């Protein structure tokens, strides 16, 4: 007999998670969730991590889920704690990552009667989950409880559109007493037919006649966004694409016509005539660039992913989605003139990068990062690079990151919703898993000062992972807003939009017990990166730039592409 919480619902959760191969859980302190914490702690096959802040905890679980591609549970107490899982669930929903939010609740008979830490929890995450269920042990026997937990896990793995992955919310009302233990059969949940349900069922797809005609004419463009499922592989396999392809970091595609940062090709908001496709195939998440999305409006659109494990059907980005296309479509042969035009476009982008000389700025810092990493021996280069949203994720499209990464390196950003919530916490969750496999593993995070401060509770976790290498580009606030029209309101721009943080990065690094370097030019940055990579524990490299200089460099950089294309 196995010892677990005396509450059958809690015992069932721990037992079924373990039978499905889930080995990690993240919990936040509380009282009402004590039965769940006890059950997970008592189970020998589950490693429990503690995170004080429920919002950070949910993103820790997201990072663990991304690394393991299992529905990692994040467990919290009742009341407002449950609401804090929302940002990570929304990210997992839009990025299609398996995640399991488990919220302890007060008994149903006291909900709505003014009791402390009691809100209407059951469907609070309904809009951003694949499944919401209430496990009420007062009305369900042990068999039904285990069956529902198993169903939730299977749904998280394959229950989304086109068998895609996604998040699930389980709400569990619990009566007092909360802290007692009891014995349950070792075989709890053993009658579940787990293997059959967890297997991805390969789908045979064929192009419809409209797509087939476009492929035969050879003027189809692939738009490849990040593919989180591919990131979970120890050695991510690149998906071969023969067609012209606009790719973002984390898409893990390869081919002779794959091109990064393609918004740099736009002229007056449109692609040059020679590059315009007749149809679009999307892969992974939607494209980041608003300008690029607008330039591709009104084109017939199919999505590749229905026959790829974990990915499923696509988002209808342009209201032109006509269905799913087989992954074999990616290797269709482009028309010679179309291929030549895209070859020339790749060469043009490379020419600008070779000739543009940036002054010290965010762009120069990114160029220095890549140059430094690329010069290191391969075993020292980043094997995992996480990007915060806003400027960091955008600059990453404009530099040659693949040349600077380890051959098995992966790149990830929370591009589902693309918020700055949990950028650090997600990277911490990723590192927490990988250092259990390799104690020397390092996870690099490039972030901005606002995103870094926003997720300041990321390290309020036990155990604290070591090996985090955080590069904070400190341009005195939300530098991304200088790319937007808000600068016209100069009298209020800095306070209300850019919003410089009122505490220092060094203070945050000290609170994290991390080594800290402050750099103000490319030579200092290169030295600091070397030192950070060699240090023990966690490290923060603070890169100070001036917001106005960075905005001007970014503008000059993009203008240089237009000048080159006109020569």
Coordinates of C-alpha atoms in Angstrom, one line a residue, residues 27-562:
X27 CA 3.5 24.0 -6.2
X28 CA 2.9 27.3 -4.5
X29 CA 2.4 27.6 -0.7
X30 CA -1.1 27.5 0.7
X31 CA -3.4 25.6 3.0
X32 CA -6.3 24.5 0.8
X33 CA -3.9 22.8 -1.6
X34 CA -2.2 20.9 1.2
X35 CA -3.7 17.5 0.2
X36 CA -2.3 18.0 -3.4
X37 CA 1.1 19.0 -2.1
X38 CA 1.2 16.1 0.3
X39 CA 0.2 13.6 -2.4
X40 CA 2.8 14.9 -4.9
X41 CA 5.5 15.0 -2.2
X42 CA 4.8 11.4 -1.1
X43 CA 5.0 10.0 -4.6
X44 CA 8.5 8.6 -5.3
X45 CA 8.4 9.3 -9.0
X46 CA 7.5 13.0 -8.9
X47 CA 10.0 15.8 -8.1
X48 CA 8.2 18.7 -6.5
X49 CA 9.5 22.3 -7.0
X50 CA 8.2 25.2 -4.9
X51 CA 7.6 28.7 -6.2
X52 CA 6.1 31.4 -4.0
X53 CA 4.5 33.5 -6.8
X54 CA 1.7 31.6 -8.5
X55 CA 2.3 33.6 -11.8
X56 CA 6.0 32.7 -11.8
X57 CA 5.1 29.1 -10.7
X58 CA 2.9 28.6 -13.7
X59 CA 5.6 29.8 -16.0
X60 CA 8.1 27.6 -14.3
X61 CA 5.8 24.7 -15.1
X62 CA 5.5 26.0 -18.7
X63 CA 9.3 25.9 -19.0
X64 CA 9.4 22.3 -17.6
X65 CA 6.6 21.3 -20.0
X66 CA 8.4 22.8 -22.9
X67 CA 11.6 20.8 -22.0
X68 CA 9.8 17.5 -21.3
X69 CA 6.7 17.8 -23.5
X70 CA 4.7 16.3 -20.6
X71 CA 1.7 18.1 -19.0
X72 CA 3.6 19.5 -16.0
X73 CA 1.1 20.3 -13.2
X74 CA 1.2 23.7 -11.4
X75 CA -0.7 23.5 -8.1
X76 CA -2.0 26.4 -6.1
X77 CA -4.4 27.2 -3.2
X78 CA -7.9 28.6 -3.6
X79 CA -9.1 32.1 -4.3
X80 CA -7.0 34.8 -6.1
X81 CA -4.1 32.3 -6.4
X82 CA -6.0 30.5 -9.1
X83 CA -6.3 33.6 -11.2
X84 CA -2.5 34.0 -11.3
X85 CA -2.2 30.9 -13.5
X86 CA -3.9 32.8 -16.3
X87 CA -1.0 34.3 -18.2
X88 CA 0.9 31.0 -18.5
X89 CA -2.3 29.1 -19.5
X90 CA -3.0 31.7 -22.2
X91 CA 0.6 31.4 -23.5
X92 CA 0.3 27.6 -23.5
X93 CA -3.1 27.8 -25.2
X94 CA -1.8 30.0 -28.1
X95 CA 1.6 28.3 -28.3
X96 CA 0.0 24.8 -27.9
X97 CA 2.2 23.5 -25.1
X98 CA 0.9 20.9 -22.6
X99 CA 0.3 22.4 -19.2
X100 CA -1.9 21.4 -16.3
X101 CA -3.3 23.9 -13.9
X102 CA -4.6 22.3 -10.7
X103 CA -6.4 24.7 -8.4
X104 CA -7.6 23.7 -4.9
X105 CA -11.0 25.1 -4.1
X106 CA -13.3 25.5 -1.1
X107 CA -16.3 23.2 -1.0
X108 CA -19.0 24.1 -3.5
X109 CA -21.5 24.8 -0.8
X110 CA -19.5 27.9 0.5
X111 CA -18.8 29.5 -2.9
X112 CA -20.5 32.8 -3.3
X113 CA -21.1 33.2 0.4
X114 CA -18.3 35.6 1.3
X115 CA -15.8 33.1 2.7
X116 CA -12.1 34.1 2.6
X117 CA -10.1 33.0 -0.4
X118 CA -13.3 31.8 -2.1
X119 CA -14.1 32.9 -5.7
X120 CA -15.9 31.3 -8.6
X121 CA -13.0 29.1 -9.8
X122 CA -14.5 26.3 -11.8
X123 CA -14.5 27.9 -15.3
X124 CA -12.3 30.9 -14.6
X125 CA -9.8 29.7 -17.3
X126 CA -12.3 28.4 -19.8
X127 CA -11.4 30.7 -22.6
X128 CA -7.7 29.6 -22.6
X129 CA -7.8 25.9 -21.9
X130 CA -8.7 22.8 -23.9
X131 CA -10.6 21.3 -21.0
X132 CA -11.9 22.4 -17.6
X133 CA -13.1 19.8 -15.1
X134 CA -14.1 19.7 -11.5
X135 CA -12.9 16.7 -9.5
X136 CA -15.4 16.5 -6.6
X137 CA -14.5 13.6 -4.4
X138 CA -17.8 13.9 -2.5
X139 CA -19.7 12.7 -5.6
X140 CA -17.0 10.7 -7.5
X141 CA -15.5 7.4 -6.6
X142 CA -11.8 6.6 -7.0
X143 CA -12.2 5.0 -10.4
X144 CA -14.0 8.1 -11.8
X145 CA -11.4 10.4 -10.3
X146 CA -8.5 8.5 -11.9
X147 CA -10.3 8.3 -15.2
X148 CA -10.9 12.1 -15.3
X149 CA -7.3 12.9 -14.4
X150 CA -6.1 10.6 -17.2
X151 CA -8.5 12.2 -19.6
X152 CA -7.1 15.6 -18.7
X153 CA -3.6 14.5 -19.4
X154 CA -4.5 13.0 -22.7
X155 CA -6.3 16.1 -23.7
X156 CA -3.3 18.3 -22.8
X157 CA -1.2 16.1 -25.1
X158 CA -3.5 15.7 -28.1
X159 CA -6.8 17.3 -27.4
X160 CA -6.4 20.5 -29.3
X161 CA -7.3 21.3 -32.9
X162 CA -5.8 18.7 -35.2
X163 CA -4.4 16.7 -32.2
X164 CA -2.4 19.7 -31.0
X165 CA -1.3 20.0 -27.4
X166 CA -2.5 22.6 -24.9
X167 CA -3.4 23.5 -21.3
X168 CA -6.0 22.0 -19.1
X169 CA -7.5 23.2 -15.8
X170 CA -8.6 20.9 -13.0
X171 CA -10.4 22.5 -10.1
X172 CA -10.6 20.4 -6.9
X173 CA -12.9 21.3 -4.0
X174 CA -11.4 20.0 -0.7
X175 CA -13.0 19.7 2.7
X176 CA -11.1 19.9 6.0
X177 CA -9.1 18.2 7.4
X178 CA -6.4 18.9 4.9
X179 CA -3.1 17.5 6.3
X180 CA -3.9 13.8 7.0
X181 CA -2.2 10.9 5.2
X182 CA -3.7 7.5 4.3
X183 CA -2.8 4.4 2.3
X184 CA -4.0 3.7 -1.2
X185 CA -3.4 0.7 -3.4
X186 CA 0.0 0.7 -5.2
X187 CA -1.9 -0.2 -8.3
X188 CA -4.0 3.0 -8.2
X189 CA -4.7 3.9 -11.8
X190 CA -3.1 0.8 -13.3
X191 CA -6.2 -0.2 -15.2
X192 CA -5.9 3.0 -17.4
X193 CA -5.2 2.3 -21.0
X194 CA -2.5 5.0 -21.2
X195 CA -0.3 3.9 -24.1
X196 CA -3.2 3.7 -26.6
X197 CA -4.5 7.2 -25.8
X198 CA -1.1 9.0 -25.6
X199 CA 0.1 7.8 -29.1
X200 CA -0.1 10.5 -31.8
X201 CA -2.3 9.1 -34.6
X202 CA -0.6 10.0 -37.9
X203 CA -3.0 11.6 -40.4
X204 CA -2.7 11.1 -44.1
X205 CA -3.4 14.4 -45.9
X206 CA -3.4 15.3 -49.6
X207 CA -3.4 18.9 -51.0
X208 CA -6.8 20.0 -52.4
X209 CA -7.0 21.0 -56.0
X210 CA -6.5 24.8 -55.4
X211 CA -3.3 24.2 -53.4
X212 CA -2.1 21.5 -55.8
X213 CA -2.5 24.0 -58.7
X214 CA -0.5 26.7 -56.8
X215 CA 2.2 24.2 -55.9
X216 CA 2.4 23.1 -59.6
X217 CA 2.9 26.7 -60.7
X218 CA 5.6 27.0 -58.1
X219 CA 4.8 30.4 -56.5
X220 CA 4.0 29.3 -52.9
X221 CA 5.6 30.9 -49.9
X222 CA 6.1 29.2 -46.5
X223 CA 5.8 31.3 -43.4
X224 CA 7.4 29.4 -40.5
X225 CA 6.9 30.6 -37.0
X226 CA 8.3 29.1 -33.8
X227 CA 7.5 25.4 -33.3
X228 CA 7.6 24.7 -29.5
X229 CA 7.2 20.9 -29.9
X230 CA 10.4 20.7 -32.0
X231 CA 12.2 22.6 -29.2
X232 CA 11.6 19.8 -26.8
X233 CA 13.9 17.4 -28.6
X234 CA 17.4 16.9 -27.3
X235 CA 18.7 17.3 -30.8
X236 CA 16.0 19.2 -32.6
X237 CA 15.5 17.8 -36.1
X238 CA 15.2 20.5 -38.8
X239 CA 12.2 20.3 -41.0
X240 CA 13.3 20.4 -44.7
X241 CA 11.7 23.1 -46.8
X242 CA 12.4 23.5 -50.5
X243 CA 10.0 26.3 -51.2
X244 CA 10.9 29.9 -50.4
X245 CA 10.5 30.3 -46.6
X246 CA 10.2 33.2 -44.2
X247 CA 11.3 31.8 -40.9
X248 CA 11.5 33.0 -37.3
X249 CA 13.8 31.8 -34.6
X250 CA 12.6 28.6 -33.1
X251 CA 11.0 27.3 -36.3
X252 CA 13.7 24.7 -36.8
X253 CA 13.4 24.6 -40.6
X254 CA 16.2 24.2 -43.1
X255 CA 16.4 24.7 -46.8
X256 CA 18.1 26.6 -49.6
X257 CA 15.5 29.4 -49.6
X258 CA 15.0 29.8 -45.9
X259 CA 15.3 33.5 -45.0
X260 CA 15.2 35.2 -41.6
X261 CA 13.9 38.7 -40.7
X262 CA 12.0 39.1 -44.0
X263 CA 10.2 42.2 -43.0
X264 CA 13.5 43.9 -44.0
X265 CA 12.5 43.2 -47.6
X266 CA 9.3 45.2 -47.6
X267 CA 9.2 48.2 -49.8
X268 CA 6.4 50.7 -48.9
X269 CA 4.8 48.0 -46.9
X270 CA 4.7 45.4 -49.7
X271 CA 7.0 42.6 -50.9
X272 CA 8.7 43.4 -54.3
X273 CA 6.6 42.0 -57.2
X274 CA 9.1 39.2 -57.9
X275 CA 8.8 37.9 -54.4
X276 CA 4.9 37.9 -54.2
X277 CA 3.4 34.4 -53.8
X278 CA 0.1 33.1 -55.1
X279 CA -0.5 31.2 -51.8
X280 CA 0.9 30.8 -48.3
X281 CA 1.7 27.7 -46.3
X282 CA 2.1 28.4 -42.6
X283 CA 4.1 26.3 -40.1
X284 CA 4.2 26.7 -36.4
X285 CA 3.0 29.9 -34.7
X286 CA 1.8 33.0 -36.5
X287 CA 4.5 35.5 -37.7
X288 CA 5.6 38.2 -35.3
X289 CA 5.9 41.1 -37.7
X290 CA 2.7 43.2 -38.1
X291 CA 4.2 44.7 -41.3
X292 CA 4.8 41.2 -42.8
X293 CA 1.4 40.0 -41.8
X294 CA -0.2 43.0 -43.6
X295 CA 2.0 42.4 -46.7
X296 CA 0.6 38.9 -47.0
X297 CA -3.1 39.7 -46.6
X298 CA -5.7 38.4 -49.1
X299 CA -3.8 35.4 -50.1
X300 CA -5.1 31.8 -49.9
X301 CA -3.6 30.1 -46.9
X302 CA -3.1 26.5 -45.7
X303 CA -1.4 25.3 -42.6
X304 CA 1.1 22.5 -42.2
X305 CA 0.9 20.7 -38.8
X306 CA -2.0 18.3 -38.8
X307 CA 0.4 15.4 -39.6
X308 CA 3.1 16.6 -37.3
X309 CA 3.0 15.5 -33.6
X310 CA 2.1 18.2 -31.1
X311 CA 1.3 20.9 -33.7
X312 CA -2.1 20.4 -35.2
X313 CA -4.2 22.9 -37.2
X314 CA -3.2 26.5 -37.7
X315 CA -4.4 29.9 -36.6
X316 CA -6.5 31.8 -39.1
X317 CA -4.2 34.8 -39.2
X318 CA -5.6 36.5 -42.3
X319 CA -9.2 35.2 -42.2
X320 CA -8.1 33.2 -45.3
X321 CA -7.4 29.8 -43.9
X322 CA -8.6 27.2 -46.3
X323 CA -7.5 24.0 -44.4
X324 CA -4.6 21.8 -43.7
X325 CA -1.8 20.8 -46.0
X326 CA 0.4 17.8 -45.8
X327 CA 4.0 18.3 -44.6
X328 CA 5.1 16.9 -48.0
X329 CA 4.0 20.2 -49.5
X330 CA 7.0 21.9 -48.0
X331 CA 9.3 20.0 -50.4
X332 CA 7.5 21.0 -53.6
X333 CA 9.7 22.6 -56.3
X334 CA 9.4 26.4 -56.7
X335 CA 9.2 27.9 -60.1
X336 CA 12.7 28.8 -61.4
X337 CA 12.0 32.6 -61.6
X338 CA 10.5 32.6 -58.1
X339 CA 13.4 30.7 -56.6
X340 CA 15.9 33.0 -58.3
X341 CA 14.1 36.1 -56.9
X342 CA 14.3 34.7 -53.4
X343 CA 17.9 33.6 -53.8
X344 CA 18.7 37.2 -54.8
X345 CA 16.7 38.5 -51.8
X346 CA 18.8 36.3 -49.4
X347 CA 22.0 37.7 -51.0
X348 CA 20.7 41.3 -50.6
X349 CA 20.0 40.8 -46.9
X350 CA 23.5 39.4 -46.4
X351 CA 25.0 42.3 -48.3
X352 CA 23.3 44.9 -46.0
X353 CA 24.5 43.0 -42.9
X354 CA 28.0 43.0 -44.2
X355 CA 28.1 46.7 -45.0
X356 CA 26.0 48.2 -42.2
X357 CA 28.2 49.5 -39.3
X358 CA 26.2 50.1 -36.2
X359 CA 27.2 52.4 -33.4
X360 CA 26.8 51.3 -29.8
X361 CA 23.1 50.5 -29.4
X362 CA 20.8 47.6 -28.8
X363 CA 21.5 46.4 -32.4
X364 CA 25.3 46.6 -31.8
X365 CA 25.0 44.7 -28.5
X366 CA 23.1 41.9 -30.4
X367 CA 25.8 41.8 -33.1
X368 CA 28.5 41.6 -30.4
X369 CA 26.6 38.8 -28.7
X370 CA 26.5 36.7 -31.9
X371 CA 30.1 37.5 -32.8
X372 CA 31.4 36.5 -29.4
X373 CA 29.4 33.3 -29.1
X374 CA 30.4 32.3 -32.7
X375 CA 34.1 32.7 -31.8
X376 CA 33.8 30.3 -28.9
X377 CA 34.5 26.5 -29.3
X378 CA 31.2 24.8 -30.0
X379 CA 31.0 23.1 -26.6
X380 CA 30.9 26.5 -25.0
X381 CA 28.2 28.0 -27.3
X382 CA 24.6 28.3 -26.0
X383 CA 22.7 25.1 -26.1
X384 CA 19.5 26.9 -25.0
X385 CA 18.7 30.5 -25.7
X386 CA 15.5 32.1 -24.4
X387 CA 14.3 35.4 -25.7
X388 CA 12.1 37.9 -23.9
X389 CA 9.4 39.5 -25.9
X390 CA 9.3 43.0 -27.4
X391 CA 12.7 44.2 -28.7
X392 CA 14.7 41.1 -27.8
X393 CA 12.7 38.7 -29.8
X394 CA 12.7 41.1 -32.8
X395 CA 16.5 41.9 -32.8
X396 CA 17.1 38.1 -32.7
X397 CA 15.5 37.9 -36.2
X398 CA 18.2 40.2 -37.6
X399 CA 21.4 38.6 -36.5
X400 CA 22.9 35.3 -37.5
X401 CA 22.0 33.3 -34.3
X402 CA 22.4 29.9 -35.9
X403 CA 26.1 30.5 -36.4
X404 CA 26.5 31.3 -32.7
X405 CA 24.6 28.3 -31.3
X406 CA 25.7 24.8 -30.3
X407 CA 24.8 22.3 -33.1
X408 CA 22.1 21.0 -30.8
X409 CA 21.1 24.4 -29.6
X410 CA 17.4 25.5 -29.3
X411 CA 15.9 29.0 -29.3
X412 CA 12.6 29.8 -27.6
X413 CA 10.5 32.8 -26.9
X414 CA 7.0 32.9 -25.4
X415 CA 5.4 33.8 -28.8
X416 CA 2.0 32.4 -28.2
X417 CA 0.5 35.5 -26.7
X418 CA 3.9 37.3 -26.9
X419 CA 3.6 39.0 -23.5
X420 CA 6.4 39.8 -21.2
X421 CA 4.9 37.7 -18.5
X422 CA 7.1 34.9 -17.2
X423 CA 10.0 35.3 -19.7
X424 CA 12.6 34.7 -17.0
X425 CA 10.4 32.1 -15.1
X426 CA 10.0 30.0 -18.3
X427 CA 13.8 30.0 -18.8
X428 CA 14.2 29.0 -15.2
X429 CA 11.8 26.1 -15.6
X430 CA 13.7 25.0 -18.7
X431 CA 17.0 25.1 -16.8
X432 CA 15.6 23.4 -13.8
X433 CA 14.9 20.3 -15.9
X434 CA 18.1 20.3 -18.0
X435 CA 20.4 20.6 -15.1
X436 CA 19.0 17.4 -13.7
X437 CA 20.3 15.7 -16.8
X438 CA 23.6 17.7 -17.1
X439 CA 24.7 19.6 -14.1
X440 CA 26.9 21.8 -16.3
X441 CA 24.1 22.8 -18.6
X442 CA 23.6 26.6 -19.1
X443 CA 20.5 28.4 -20.3
X444 CA 21.0 31.8 -21.7
X445 CA 18.3 34.4 -21.6
X446 CA 18.4 37.7 -23.4
X447 CA 15.9 40.2 -22.0
X448 CA 15.1 43.8 -21.6
X449 CA 15.2 45.8 -18.4
X450 CA 11.4 46.1 -18.1
X451 CA 10.8 42.4 -18.8
X452 CA 13.5 41.5 -16.3
X453 CA 12.0 43.6 -13.5
X454 CA 8.5 42.5 -14.4
X455 CA 9.3 38.9 -13.7
X456 CA 11.4 39.6 -10.7
X457 CA 9.9 36.8 -8.6
X458 CA 11.3 34.1 -11.0
X459 CA 14.0 33.1 -8.5
X460 CA 11.7 32.8 -5.5
X461 CA 11.8 29.1 -6.1
X462 CA 13.2 26.0 -4.3
X463 CA 15.5 24.6 -5.5
X464 CA 17.0 27.5 -7.2
X465 CA 18.5 26.4 -10.5
X466 CA 22.1 27.3 -11.2
X467 CA 23.6 27.9 -14.7
X468 CA 21.3 30.8 -15.7
X469 CA 23.1 33.3 -17.9
X470 CA 21.0 36.4 -18.2
X471 CA 21.8 39.3 -20.6
X472 CA 19.7 42.3 -19.7
X473 CA 19.8 45.0 -22.3
X474 CA 19.1 48.1 -20.2
X475 CA 18.0 51.0 -22.5
X476 CA 16.2 52.8 -19.7
X477 CA 12.6 51.4 -20.2
X478 CA 10.5 49.9 -22.9
X479 CA 12.7 50.6 -25.9
X480 CA 10.2 48.9 -28.2
X481 CA 7.8 51.8 -27.7
X482 CA 10.2 54.0 -29.6
X483 CA 9.5 51.9 -32.7
X484 CA 5.8 52.9 -32.4
X485 CA 3.9 56.2 -32.9
X486 CA 3.6 56.9 -29.2
X487 CA 6.8 59.0 -29.4
X488 CA 4.7 61.9 -30.8
X489 CA 3.3 62.5 -27.3
X490 CA 6.7 63.7 -26.2
X491 CA 5.4 65.4 -23.0
X492 CA 4.2 62.0 -21.6
X493 CA 6.1 59.4 -23.6
X494 CA 8.8 58.6 -21.1
X495 CA 6.6 58.3 -18.0
X496 CA 3.6 56.5 -19.5
X497 CA 5.0 54.4 -22.3
X498 CA 8.8 53.9 -22.0
X499 CA 8.5 53.8 -18.2
X500 CA 12.1 53.5 -16.9
X501 CA 12.2 51.1 -13.9
X502 CA 12.9 52.8 -10.6
X503 CA 15.3 50.1 -9.3
X504 CA 18.6 48.8 -10.7
X505 CA 19.4 45.6 -12.5
X506 CA 22.4 45.1 -10.1
X507 CA 19.9 45.2 -7.1
X508 CA 17.9 42.4 -8.7
X509 CA 21.0 40.4 -9.5
X510 CA 22.1 40.7 -5.9
X511 CA 18.7 39.6 -4.7
X512 CA 19.0 36.6 -7.0
X513 CA 22.5 35.9 -5.5
X514 CA 23.9 36.1 -9.1
X515 CA 27.2 37.5 -10.3
X516 CA 26.7 40.8 -12.1
X517 CA 28.7 42.7 -14.8
X518 CA 27.9 46.2 -16.1
X519 CA 29.0 47.0 -19.6
X520 CA 28.7 50.1 -21.8
X521 CA 30.5 49.1 -25.0
X522 CA 31.2 46.1 -27.2
X523 CA 34.7 45.4 -25.8
X524 CA 33.3 45.3 -22.2
X525 CA 30.4 43.1 -23.3
X526 CA 32.7 40.5 -24.9
X527 CA 34.8 40.3 -21.7
X528 CA 31.7 40.0 -19.5
X529 CA 30.2 37.2 -21.6
X530 CA 33.4 35.3 -21.3
X531 CA 33.4 35.8 -17.5
X532 CA 29.7 35.0 -17.1
X533 CA 30.1 31.7 -19.1
X534 CA 32.9 30.6 -16.8
X535 CA 31.4 31.6 -13.5
X536 CA 29.7 29.2 -11.0
X537 CA 26.1 29.8 -10.1
X538 CA 23.9 32.3 -12.0
X539 CA 25.1 35.4 -13.8
X540 CA 23.6 38.7 -15.0
X541 CA 25.3 40.8 -17.7
X542 CA 23.8 44.3 -17.7
X543 CA 24.2 46.0 -21.1
X544 CA 23.6 49.7 -20.9
X545 CA 22.5 51.5 -24.0
X546 CA 20.8 54.8 -24.8
X547 CA 17.2 54.5 -25.9
X548 CA 17.4 57.3 -28.4
X549 CA 20.6 56.0 -30.0
X550 CA 19.1 52.5 -30.2
X551 CA 15.9 53.8 -31.9
X552 CA 18.0 55.8 -34.4
X553 CA 20.2 52.8 -35.2
X554 CA 17.2 50.6 -35.7
X555 CA 15.7 53.1 -38.0
X556 CA 18.9 53.6 -40.0
X557 CA 19.4 49.8 -40.2
X558 CA 16.0 49.2 -41.8
X559 CA 16.4 52.2 -44.1
X560 CA 19.7 50.8 -45.4
X561 CA 17.8 47.8 -46.9
X562 CA 15.6 50.2 -48.9

